[in-house]
Short mmCIF file of C-alpha atoms in Angstrom, two decimals:
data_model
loop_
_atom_site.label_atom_id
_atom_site.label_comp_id
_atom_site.label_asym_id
_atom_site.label_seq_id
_atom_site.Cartn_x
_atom_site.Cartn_y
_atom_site.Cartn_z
CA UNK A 1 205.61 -53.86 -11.12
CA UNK A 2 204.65 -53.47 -14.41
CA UNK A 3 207.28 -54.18 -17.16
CA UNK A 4 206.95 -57.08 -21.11
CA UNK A 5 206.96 -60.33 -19.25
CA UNK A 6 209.25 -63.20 -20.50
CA UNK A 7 206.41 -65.31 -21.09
CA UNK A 8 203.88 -63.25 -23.45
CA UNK A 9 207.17 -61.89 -25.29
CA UNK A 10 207.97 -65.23 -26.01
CA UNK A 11 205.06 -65.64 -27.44
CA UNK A 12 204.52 -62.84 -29.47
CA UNK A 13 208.15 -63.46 -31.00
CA UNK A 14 207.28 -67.12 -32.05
CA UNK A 15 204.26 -66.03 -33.65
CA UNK A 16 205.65 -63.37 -35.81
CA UNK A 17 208.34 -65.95 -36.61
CA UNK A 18 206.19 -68.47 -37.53
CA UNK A 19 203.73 -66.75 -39.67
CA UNK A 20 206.93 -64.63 -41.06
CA UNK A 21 205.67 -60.71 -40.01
CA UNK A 22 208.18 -57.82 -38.67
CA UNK A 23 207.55 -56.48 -35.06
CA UNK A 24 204.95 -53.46 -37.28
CA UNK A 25 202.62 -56.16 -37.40
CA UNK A 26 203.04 -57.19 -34.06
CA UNK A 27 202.75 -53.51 -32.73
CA UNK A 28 199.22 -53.31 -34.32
CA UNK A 29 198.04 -56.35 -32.51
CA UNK A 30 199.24 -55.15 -29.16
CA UNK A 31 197.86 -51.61 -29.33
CA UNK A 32 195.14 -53.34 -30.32
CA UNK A 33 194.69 -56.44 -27.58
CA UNK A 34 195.82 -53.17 -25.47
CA UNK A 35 192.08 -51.70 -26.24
CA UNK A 36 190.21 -54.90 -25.52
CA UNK A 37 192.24 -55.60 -22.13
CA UNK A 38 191.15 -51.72 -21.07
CA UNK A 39 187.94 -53.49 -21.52
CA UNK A 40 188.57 -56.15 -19.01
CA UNK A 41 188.52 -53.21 -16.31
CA UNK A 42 184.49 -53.12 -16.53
CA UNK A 43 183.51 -54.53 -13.28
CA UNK A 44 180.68 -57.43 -14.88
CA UNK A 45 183.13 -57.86 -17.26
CA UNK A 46 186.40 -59.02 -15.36
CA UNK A 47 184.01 -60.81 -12.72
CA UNK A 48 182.68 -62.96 -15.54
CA UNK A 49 186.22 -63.72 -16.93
CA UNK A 50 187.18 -64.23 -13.19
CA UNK A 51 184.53 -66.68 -12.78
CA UNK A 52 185.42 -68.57 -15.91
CA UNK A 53 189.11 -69.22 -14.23
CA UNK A 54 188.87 -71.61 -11.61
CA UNK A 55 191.58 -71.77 -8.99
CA UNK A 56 193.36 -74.65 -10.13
CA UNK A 57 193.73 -72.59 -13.41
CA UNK A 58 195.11 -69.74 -11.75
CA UNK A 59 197.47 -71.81 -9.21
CA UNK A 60 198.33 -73.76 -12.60
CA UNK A 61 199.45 -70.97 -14.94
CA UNK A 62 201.08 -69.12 -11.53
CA UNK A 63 203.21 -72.39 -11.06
CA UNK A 64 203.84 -72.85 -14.77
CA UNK A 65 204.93 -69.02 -15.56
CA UNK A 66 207.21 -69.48 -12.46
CA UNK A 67 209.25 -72.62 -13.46
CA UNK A 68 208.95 -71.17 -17.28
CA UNK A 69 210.60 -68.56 -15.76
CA UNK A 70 213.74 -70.66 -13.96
CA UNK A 71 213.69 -73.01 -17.18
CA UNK A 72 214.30 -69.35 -19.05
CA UNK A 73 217.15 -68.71 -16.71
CA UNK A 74 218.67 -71.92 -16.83
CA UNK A 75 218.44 -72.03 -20.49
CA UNK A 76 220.46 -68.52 -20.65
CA UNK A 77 223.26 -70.13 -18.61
CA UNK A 78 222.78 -73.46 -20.68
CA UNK A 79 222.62 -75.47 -17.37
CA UNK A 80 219.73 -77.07 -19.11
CA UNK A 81 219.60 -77.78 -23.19
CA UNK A 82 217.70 -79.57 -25.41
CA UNK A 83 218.47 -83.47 -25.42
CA UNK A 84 218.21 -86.10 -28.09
CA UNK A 85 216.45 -88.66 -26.03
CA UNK A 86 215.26 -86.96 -23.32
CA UNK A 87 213.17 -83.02 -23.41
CA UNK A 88 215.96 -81.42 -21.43
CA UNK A 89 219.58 -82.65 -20.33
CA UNK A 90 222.39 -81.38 -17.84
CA UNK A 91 224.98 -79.15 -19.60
CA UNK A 92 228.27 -79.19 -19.12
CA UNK A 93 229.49 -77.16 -15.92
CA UNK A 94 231.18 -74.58 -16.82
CA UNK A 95 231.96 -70.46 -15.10
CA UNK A 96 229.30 -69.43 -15.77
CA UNK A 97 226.78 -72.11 -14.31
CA UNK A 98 228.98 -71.73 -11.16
CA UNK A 99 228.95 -68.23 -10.85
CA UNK A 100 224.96 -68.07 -11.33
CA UNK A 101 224.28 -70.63 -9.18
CA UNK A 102 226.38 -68.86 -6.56
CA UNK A 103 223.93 -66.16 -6.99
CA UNK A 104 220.69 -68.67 -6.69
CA UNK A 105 222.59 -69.95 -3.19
CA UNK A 106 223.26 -66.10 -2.33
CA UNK A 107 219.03 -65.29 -2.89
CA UNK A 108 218.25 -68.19 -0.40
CA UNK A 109 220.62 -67.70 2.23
CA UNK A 110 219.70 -63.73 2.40
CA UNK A 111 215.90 -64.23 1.58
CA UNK A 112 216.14 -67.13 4.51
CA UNK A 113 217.81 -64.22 7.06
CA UNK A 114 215.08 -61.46 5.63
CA UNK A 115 218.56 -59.80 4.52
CA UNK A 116 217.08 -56.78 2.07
CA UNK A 117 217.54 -56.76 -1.53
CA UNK A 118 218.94 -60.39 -1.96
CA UNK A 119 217.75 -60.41 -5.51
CA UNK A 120 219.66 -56.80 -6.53
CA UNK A 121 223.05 -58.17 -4.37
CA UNK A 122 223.21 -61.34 -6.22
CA UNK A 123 222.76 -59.66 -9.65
CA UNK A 124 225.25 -57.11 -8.80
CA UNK A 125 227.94 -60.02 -7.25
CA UNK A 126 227.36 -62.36 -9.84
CA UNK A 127 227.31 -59.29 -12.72
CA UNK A 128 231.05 -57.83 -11.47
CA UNK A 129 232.55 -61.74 -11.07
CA UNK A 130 232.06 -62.35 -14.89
CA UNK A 131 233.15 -59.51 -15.89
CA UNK A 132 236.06 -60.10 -13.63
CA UNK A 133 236.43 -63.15 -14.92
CA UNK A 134 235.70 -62.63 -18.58
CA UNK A 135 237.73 -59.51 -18.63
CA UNK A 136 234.56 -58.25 -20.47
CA UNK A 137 233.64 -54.89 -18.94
CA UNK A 138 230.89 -52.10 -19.98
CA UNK A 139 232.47 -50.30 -23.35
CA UNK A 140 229.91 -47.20 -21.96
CA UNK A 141 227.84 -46.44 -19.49
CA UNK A 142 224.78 -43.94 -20.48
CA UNK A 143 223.28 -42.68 -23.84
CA UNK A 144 220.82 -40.84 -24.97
CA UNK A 145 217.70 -43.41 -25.69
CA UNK A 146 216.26 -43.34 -28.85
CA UNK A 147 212.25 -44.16 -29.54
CA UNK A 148 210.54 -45.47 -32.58
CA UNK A 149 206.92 -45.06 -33.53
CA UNK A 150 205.03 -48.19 -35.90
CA UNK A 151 204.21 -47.41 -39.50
CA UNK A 152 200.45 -48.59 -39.50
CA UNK A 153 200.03 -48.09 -43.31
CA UNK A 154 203.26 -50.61 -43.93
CA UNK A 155 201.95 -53.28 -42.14
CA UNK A 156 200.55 -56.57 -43.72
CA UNK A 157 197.11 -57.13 -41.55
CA UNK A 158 196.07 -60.77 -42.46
CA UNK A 159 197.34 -62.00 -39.26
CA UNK A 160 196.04 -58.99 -36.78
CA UNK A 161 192.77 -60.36 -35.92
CA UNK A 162 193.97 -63.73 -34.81
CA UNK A 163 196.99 -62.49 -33.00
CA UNK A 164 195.15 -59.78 -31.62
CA UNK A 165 192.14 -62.23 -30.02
CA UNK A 166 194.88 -64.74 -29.06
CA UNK A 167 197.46 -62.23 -27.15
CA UNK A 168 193.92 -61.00 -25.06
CA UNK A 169 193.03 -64.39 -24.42
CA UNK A 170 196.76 -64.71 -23.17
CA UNK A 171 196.55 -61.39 -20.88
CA UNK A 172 193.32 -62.21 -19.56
CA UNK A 173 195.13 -66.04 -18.71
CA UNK A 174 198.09 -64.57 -16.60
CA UNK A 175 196.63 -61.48 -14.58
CA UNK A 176 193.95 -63.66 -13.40
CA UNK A 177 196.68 -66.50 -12.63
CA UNK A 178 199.42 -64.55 -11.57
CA UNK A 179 198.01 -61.46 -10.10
CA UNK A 180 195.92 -63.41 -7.87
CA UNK A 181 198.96 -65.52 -6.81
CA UNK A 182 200.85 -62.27 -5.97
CA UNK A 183 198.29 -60.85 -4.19
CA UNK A 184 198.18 -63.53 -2.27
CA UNK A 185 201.84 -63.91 -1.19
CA UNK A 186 201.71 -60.18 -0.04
CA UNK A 187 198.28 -61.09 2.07
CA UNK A 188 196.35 -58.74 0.30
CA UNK A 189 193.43 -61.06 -0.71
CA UNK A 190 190.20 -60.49 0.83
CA UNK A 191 188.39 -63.09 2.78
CA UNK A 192 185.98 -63.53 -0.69
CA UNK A 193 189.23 -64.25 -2.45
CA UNK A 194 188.91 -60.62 -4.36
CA UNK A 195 191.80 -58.45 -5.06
CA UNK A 196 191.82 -54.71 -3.71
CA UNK A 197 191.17 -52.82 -6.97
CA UNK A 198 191.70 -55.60 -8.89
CA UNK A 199 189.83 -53.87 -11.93
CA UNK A 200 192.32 -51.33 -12.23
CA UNK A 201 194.86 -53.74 -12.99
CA UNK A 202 193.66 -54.75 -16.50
CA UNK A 203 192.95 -50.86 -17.49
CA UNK A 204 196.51 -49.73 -16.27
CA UNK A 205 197.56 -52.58 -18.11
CA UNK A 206 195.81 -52.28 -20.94
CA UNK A 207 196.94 -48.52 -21.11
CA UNK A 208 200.52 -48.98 -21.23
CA UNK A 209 199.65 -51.85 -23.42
CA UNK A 210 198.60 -49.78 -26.08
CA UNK A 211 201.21 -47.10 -25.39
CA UNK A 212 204.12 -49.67 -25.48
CA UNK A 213 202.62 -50.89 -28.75
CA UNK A 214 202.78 -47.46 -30.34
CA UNK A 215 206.39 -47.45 -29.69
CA UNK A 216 207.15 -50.83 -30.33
CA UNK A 217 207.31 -52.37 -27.81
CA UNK A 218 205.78 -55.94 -25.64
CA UNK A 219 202.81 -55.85 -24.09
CA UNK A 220 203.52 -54.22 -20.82
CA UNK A 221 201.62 -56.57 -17.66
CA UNK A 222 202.08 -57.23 -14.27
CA UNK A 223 206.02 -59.12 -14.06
CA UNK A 224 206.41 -62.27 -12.11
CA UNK A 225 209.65 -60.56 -10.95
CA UNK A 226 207.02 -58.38 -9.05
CA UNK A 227 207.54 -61.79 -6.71
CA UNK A 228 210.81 -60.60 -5.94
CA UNK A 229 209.91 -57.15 -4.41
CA UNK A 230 206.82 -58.73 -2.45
CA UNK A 231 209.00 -61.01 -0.91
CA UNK A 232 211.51 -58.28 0.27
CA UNK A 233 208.70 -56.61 1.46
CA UNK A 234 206.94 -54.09 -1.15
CA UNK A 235 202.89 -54.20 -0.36
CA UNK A 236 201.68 -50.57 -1.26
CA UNK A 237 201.79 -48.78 -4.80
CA UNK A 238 204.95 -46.45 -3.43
CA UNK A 239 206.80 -49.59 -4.53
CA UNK A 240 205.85 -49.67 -8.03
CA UNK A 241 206.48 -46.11 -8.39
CA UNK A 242 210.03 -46.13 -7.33
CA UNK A 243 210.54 -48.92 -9.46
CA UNK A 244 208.65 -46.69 -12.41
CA UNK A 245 211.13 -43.69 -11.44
CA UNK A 246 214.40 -46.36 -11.51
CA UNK A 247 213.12 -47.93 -15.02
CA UNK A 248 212.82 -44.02 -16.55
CA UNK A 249 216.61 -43.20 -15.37
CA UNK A 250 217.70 -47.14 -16.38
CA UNK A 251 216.89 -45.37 -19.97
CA UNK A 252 219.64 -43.24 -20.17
CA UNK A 253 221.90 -46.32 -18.69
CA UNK A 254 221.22 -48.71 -21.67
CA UNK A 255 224.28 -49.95 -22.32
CA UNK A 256 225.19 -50.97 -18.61
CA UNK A 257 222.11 -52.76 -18.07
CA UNK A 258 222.10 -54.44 -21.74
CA UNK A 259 225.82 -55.51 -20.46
CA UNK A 260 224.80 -57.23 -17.37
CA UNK A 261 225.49 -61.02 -18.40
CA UNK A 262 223.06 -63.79 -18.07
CA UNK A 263 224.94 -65.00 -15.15
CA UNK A 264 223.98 -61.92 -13.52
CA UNK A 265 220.24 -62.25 -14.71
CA UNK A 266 219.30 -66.15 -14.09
CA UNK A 267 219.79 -66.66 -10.41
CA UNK A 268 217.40 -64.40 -10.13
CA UNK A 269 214.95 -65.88 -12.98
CA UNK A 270 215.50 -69.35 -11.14
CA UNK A 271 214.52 -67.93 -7.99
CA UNK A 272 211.26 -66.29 -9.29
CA UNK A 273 210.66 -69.84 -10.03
CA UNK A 274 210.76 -70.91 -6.60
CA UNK A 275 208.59 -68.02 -5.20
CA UNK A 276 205.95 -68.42 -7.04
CA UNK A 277 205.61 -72.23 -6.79
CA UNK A 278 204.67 -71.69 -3.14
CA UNK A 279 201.18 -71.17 -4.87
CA UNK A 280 200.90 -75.10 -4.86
CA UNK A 281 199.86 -74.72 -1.33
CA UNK A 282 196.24 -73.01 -2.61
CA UNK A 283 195.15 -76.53 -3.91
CA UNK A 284 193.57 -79.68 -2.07
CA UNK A 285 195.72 -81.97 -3.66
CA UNK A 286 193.98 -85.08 -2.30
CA UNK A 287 190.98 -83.44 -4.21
CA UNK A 288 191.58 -84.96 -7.88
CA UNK A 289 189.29 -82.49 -9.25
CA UNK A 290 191.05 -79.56 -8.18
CA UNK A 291 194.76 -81.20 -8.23
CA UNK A 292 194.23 -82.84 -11.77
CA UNK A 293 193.28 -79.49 -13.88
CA UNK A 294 196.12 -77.49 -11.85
CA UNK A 295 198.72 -80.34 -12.15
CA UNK A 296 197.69 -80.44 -16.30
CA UNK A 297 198.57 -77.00 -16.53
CA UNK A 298 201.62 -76.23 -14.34
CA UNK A 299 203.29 -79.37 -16.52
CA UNK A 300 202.27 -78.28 -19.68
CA UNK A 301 203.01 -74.54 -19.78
CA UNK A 302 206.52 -74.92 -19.42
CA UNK A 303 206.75 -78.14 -21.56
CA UNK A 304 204.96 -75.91 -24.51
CA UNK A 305 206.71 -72.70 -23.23
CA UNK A 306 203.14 -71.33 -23.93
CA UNK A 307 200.30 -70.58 -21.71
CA UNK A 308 197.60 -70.67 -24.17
CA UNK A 309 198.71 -73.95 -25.34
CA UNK A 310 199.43 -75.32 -21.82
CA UNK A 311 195.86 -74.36 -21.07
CA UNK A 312 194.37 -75.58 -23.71
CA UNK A 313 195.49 -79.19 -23.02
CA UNK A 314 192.95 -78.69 -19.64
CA UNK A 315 190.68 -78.04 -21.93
CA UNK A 316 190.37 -81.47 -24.31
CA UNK A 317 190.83 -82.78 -20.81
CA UNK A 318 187.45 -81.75 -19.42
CA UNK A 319 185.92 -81.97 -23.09
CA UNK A 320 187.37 -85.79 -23.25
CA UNK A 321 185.68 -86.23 -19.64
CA UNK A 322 182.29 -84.66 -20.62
#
């Protein structure tokens, strides 16, 4: 499934943030990085970059996107928050921690019976018990969507080229990482560890990419949720199209899916978390040269809530050892 992931929006956001541009500027860089990932889709090309990614990288940024993911859900509910001796501490229980962890318990008892669409039941239980609860109901229902286009001749540009090399650097990172790891936990991956078509990932990609760019919009790459629909038992393309057809009507039902609460929205964030960190099972970890580079990086990309910068800490490693 193709839809902005949590991870490279969170990125992109910070960046703007910190070096104080408007989402125009961002749009530029993501039509661009868009272009370059297309790119990606020439066959010498993505082997080379596949080459350059080791297997503890890829089971390292799989792992670290997926407990980014559950720390992103458990943040929402504020289950977790930021401590003042510690990185993270316990928050306070409250109705809303309760009611999303129902939902977490709700995945794993139906995912554990192969019970269909555990992750849509628990979003829609969870979703109608705080609203219950909350007495906080949808105002509306549908609208009419509305779509904006980027002013290119607007934009300040002294920031484009960096963020532009360092959001393909990023894409390249997490389909190589996570695509790999899905592909995997559907049994798709040939016996020389290629992907079926695996090319035609970055071009689709990088595609809608530039087209979500050009109407504002996050990169648009493979979603770790995509774990979620492989586990209930999607494995051919008809998958991603129905979900394609349900995201173009979920257009014109905005305002009931912008009112779904987080409560409704983490269990299943947590639980993306524990699906993909089944990908710990790819690495020898008696081998320290294989567990010590995938270990580095599933730690560090949630602790830095970045991949790049999780990476790069695997790299002064091996520079430090060389």
């Amino acid at each position: 499934v193709l839809a902005p992931p949590t991870v490279v929006s969170i990125f992109l956001s910070v960046f703007l943030q910190q070096a104080d541009e408007g989402p125009q500027e961002g749009s530029i860089a993501v039509v661009l990085s868009g272009l370059l990932l297309i790119l990606f889709g020439w066959k010498p090309l993505g082997r080379l970059a596949a080459r350059l990614i080791p297997v503890a990288i890829q089971v390292g940024v799989a792992v670290g996107i997926g407990i980014l993911t559950s720390l992103a859900g458990s943040t929402e509910i504020d289950l977790v928050e930021g401590g003042k001796y510690t990185i993270v501490k316990m928050g306070k229980i409250t109705p809303k921690i309760c009611i999303a962890l129902s939902g977490a318990i709700l995945i794993s008892v139906a995912a554990n019976y192969h019970i269909k669409g555990a992750f849509c039941i628990a979003t829609i239980f969870c979703s109608l018990v705080w609203w219950f609860y909350a007495n906080d109901w949808p105002s509306s229902v549908a609208s009419v969507p509305e779509v904006t286009t980027i002013n290119m001749y607007d934009a300040q540009r002294d920031n484009t080229a960096l963020l532009t090399v360092d959001l393909t650097f990023l894409y390249v990172l997490y389909l190589n990482g996570l695509v790999t790891s899905l592909s995997n936990l559907a049994v798709l991956t040939r016996e020389d560890d290629t992907i079926p078509r695996g090319r035609w990932i970055f071009i689709v990609c990088g595609i809608f990419t530039v087209l979500s760019g050009l109407v504002t919009s996050a990169p648009i790459l493979v979603s770790p949720e995509s774990a979620s629909s492989i586990k209930a038992g999607a494995k051919t393309g008809l998958s991603s199209v129905v979900c394609g057809v349900l995201f173009l009507f979920s257009l014109f039902f905005s305002p009931l899916f912008e009112h779904v609460p987080s409560a409704g929205t983490s269990p299943v964030l947590i639980m993306i978390g524990v699906i993909l960190y089944q990908n710990v099972s790819r690495i020898d970890w008696r081998k320290m040269s294989s567990a010590a580079p995938a270990f580095v990086v599933l730690f560090y990309v949630p602790f830095t809530y970045s991949i790049i910068q999780g990476t790069f800490v695997f790299v002064l490693l091996i520079l430090g050892f060389h």
